[in-house]
Amino acid sequence: MAKIPPHIIDEIMQTSRIEEVIGEFVNLKRSGSNLKGLSPFVDERTPSFMVSPAKQIFKCFSSGKGGSVVTFLMEKEHYSYPEALRWLAGKYNVLIPEEKEQTPEEQAAISERESLYIINDYARKYFMETMHETLEGKAVGLSYFEERGFRMDIIKKFELGYCLNTGTAFTDEAIKKGYNLDYLKTVGLVKSKDDRNFDFFRGRVMFPIHSVSGRVLGFGGRTLFTDKKVAKYFNSPESVIYNKSEILYGLYFAKGDIIKYDNCFLCEGYTDVISMHQAGVSNSVASSGTSLTKEQIRLIKRYTTNITILYDGDAAGIKASFRGIDLILEEGLNVKIVLFPDGDDPDSYSKKVSTIEFMEFIKENTQDFVRFKTSMLLAENGNDPLKRAELIRNIVKSISLIPDSITRMVYAKEIAKDFELDESLILEELNKAKRVQISNELREPAIAEIPSLTGSEVEKSSQIFVPEEKLPYTREEYELIRVLVKYGAYAVNVDHIGENSEIQKVTVSAAEWIIHELEKDNLAPRYELFNQIYCESRDALDSGTLFYASAWLRHSNMEIVKFVSDIESEEHTLSPKWFTVHKISVFTEVDKLFKMVDDAINGLKLRTILWYLEDIKNELKTVEDSDVKTIDGLLAELVYREQVKMLIGEKLGRTIL
């Protein structure tokens, strides 16, 4: 892959807007001058993910991840550095000059992950062209979708296609184009039997499954034969790019409207989603035929906290899905239910009525999950007193999974009212269920019965504190590099001994001062990452270049980008009203820049002296007593270093033992 020129990288970084890119993955809301949302990297109930449009950085306080828009794409989509830049270039129409046209073989050699993406993208285009441009494709595949009532714009939007029923048409063409057979098998497009390769999806209409960013992860293929021995749907096998428990079909097309309407409609299958989008309900996704997983729920949670589940009239299927509702509640989301008439699902019902009637039906038939679950279970066994009691416990158990204690209390009141029970009985059962839940999470014996224990107190009892890991660098190294990166281009006035030993004030950059002081004593940070930043700053200074903090955010080393974004995230700007209204002076770091830089330089010098002293003392322990000359030399060095230590300590205002 051709190397991207530095000036093109600069153009990509300057054109890209981090809030727009991350907004495609996370539901961001304004929080002062920043944007805030739920972390896309870890499960959390309180938003700790921050995006700064002004600084063009993000920081996830739950996972510790942070950096630029490139860093985000590398972390979230597992792109390489060049891949992330090329993705951004494509989004913002930045032209990257290519040295030469690449062959499929060269592309496949980039990496296994990228190769699988490339192959899936080729298959997507192939299946689409096959359906629209061949006689069999038009007669079988396209006619199927048209008979299902799908408009051409929707067919093209979801990139639907068809795999010829010849057995080897796709395999032959892919191999002819130079695609790796092993990779074709890995993504499940090609299968082998008795030394014969054939198309896995032959004779099926194809549904590409997209990632949040639009890359094809795999396929679903539906047979058009009525033979009951043939599986109705085949899906791509799991691979390094496709994990079906973490994917929602249609999310790539729905995410914008999910954020816009603050609600996600959850369907069962591919055609349900497509029909919903065609009917104008474009904030719809599906779990692709799998049981709903926590990972899928957390994926929705990035965009909204409201889920509306769409059910057909199959009572057995609805009851089996109650576990999915409990998982949604456990993740802190709000659940609504829409039940379609018997024999209908979102796909079939949307074809029977107009778009307006369809939307009106959903609006009028949306109900709360508690009332829905209650009515379903009462219809099954509501007349039996024992079963009725078990039904109440079942519903209370679901409510106990809700993280928010106020929401739990509201539902408890509703249940008590609906079943004409004393509210205290429901609360007691609720607390019991909550205690069992927490004990299971902690894998400890059940918490003892404490009638007065409230929901919030139970939640507090489950907090676990993890000790902070030992850092690989010293605080002095950190502070020096922090100041160098953040304020290196700022001007400071320092003393300079000129001719006739006169002390003069000269204006230099903080970076020049830091590097001059360290170079004259032959010092540098020991921690590898900090040493790299220091050395690159020194080399840039030698060529007459000063780095601002924003320049480091374009670095190809993502550890450097993360470090810089972390220190940029630490800054808190105080309102000028402290002075204008309250007459209280508030000093910023820039106001005390000289002392801060001076302390950072002397701090690293002091830390280096302490390292030297430790080395000398360790060496003294290994010297033979008879080697008087070596001992005397080490002791003299020790005394000298101790004196330097005391002098630096005095400058820093520290008493050092």
Short mmCIF file of C-alpha atoms in Angstrom, two decimals, residues 107 113-129 159 170 179 184 187 189 208-210 214-219 241:
data_model
loop_
_atom_site.label_atom_id
_atom_site.label_comp_id
_atom_site.label_asym_id
_atom_site.label_seq_id
_atom_site.Cartn_x
_atom_site.Cartn_y
_atom_site.Cartn_z
CA GLN A 107 -4.43 -6.30 -1.35
CA ARG A 113 -8.31 -9.05 8.68
CA GLU A 114 -8.12 -6.57 5.81
CA SER A 115 -8.10 -9.44 3.34
CA LEU A 116 -11.34 -10.80 4.74
CA TYR A 117 -12.94 -7.36 4.46
CA ILE A 118 -11.75 -7.05 0.87
CA ILE A 119 -13.12 -10.48 -0.05
CA ASN A 120 -16.50 -9.77 1.55
CA ASP A 121 -16.70 -6.46 -0.29
CA TYR A 122 -15.91 -8.21 -3.57
CA ALA A 123 -18.63 -10.79 -2.82
CA ARG A 124 -21.14 -8.03 -2.04
CA LYS A 125 -20.52 -6.39 -5.42
CA TYR A 126 -20.54 -9.77 -7.21
CA PHE A 127 -23.89 -10.87 -5.73
CA MET A 128 -25.47 -7.48 -6.52
CA GLU A 129 -24.25 -7.53 -10.12
CA GLU A 159 -27.23 -4.05 -1.17
CA PHE A 170 -18.69 -17.39 -7.54
CA TYR A 179 -8.48 -13.98 -4.21
CA LEU A 184 -12.63 -17.43 0.84
CA VAL A 187 -15.40 -16.14 5.56
CA LEU A 189 -18.18 -18.08 0.90
CA PRO A 208 -24.93 -8.45 3.42
CA ILE A 209 -24.34 -7.83 7.14
CA HIS A 210 -22.63 -4.48 7.74
CA GLY A 214 -20.54 0.08 6.79
CA ARG A 215 -17.95 -2.63 6.12
CA VAL A 216 -19.33 -6.05 5.15
CA LEU A 217 -18.73 -8.55 7.97
CA GLY A 218 -20.62 -11.52 6.55
CA PHE A 219 -23.78 -12.62 4.77
CA ILE A 241 -14.16 -9.85 11.58
#
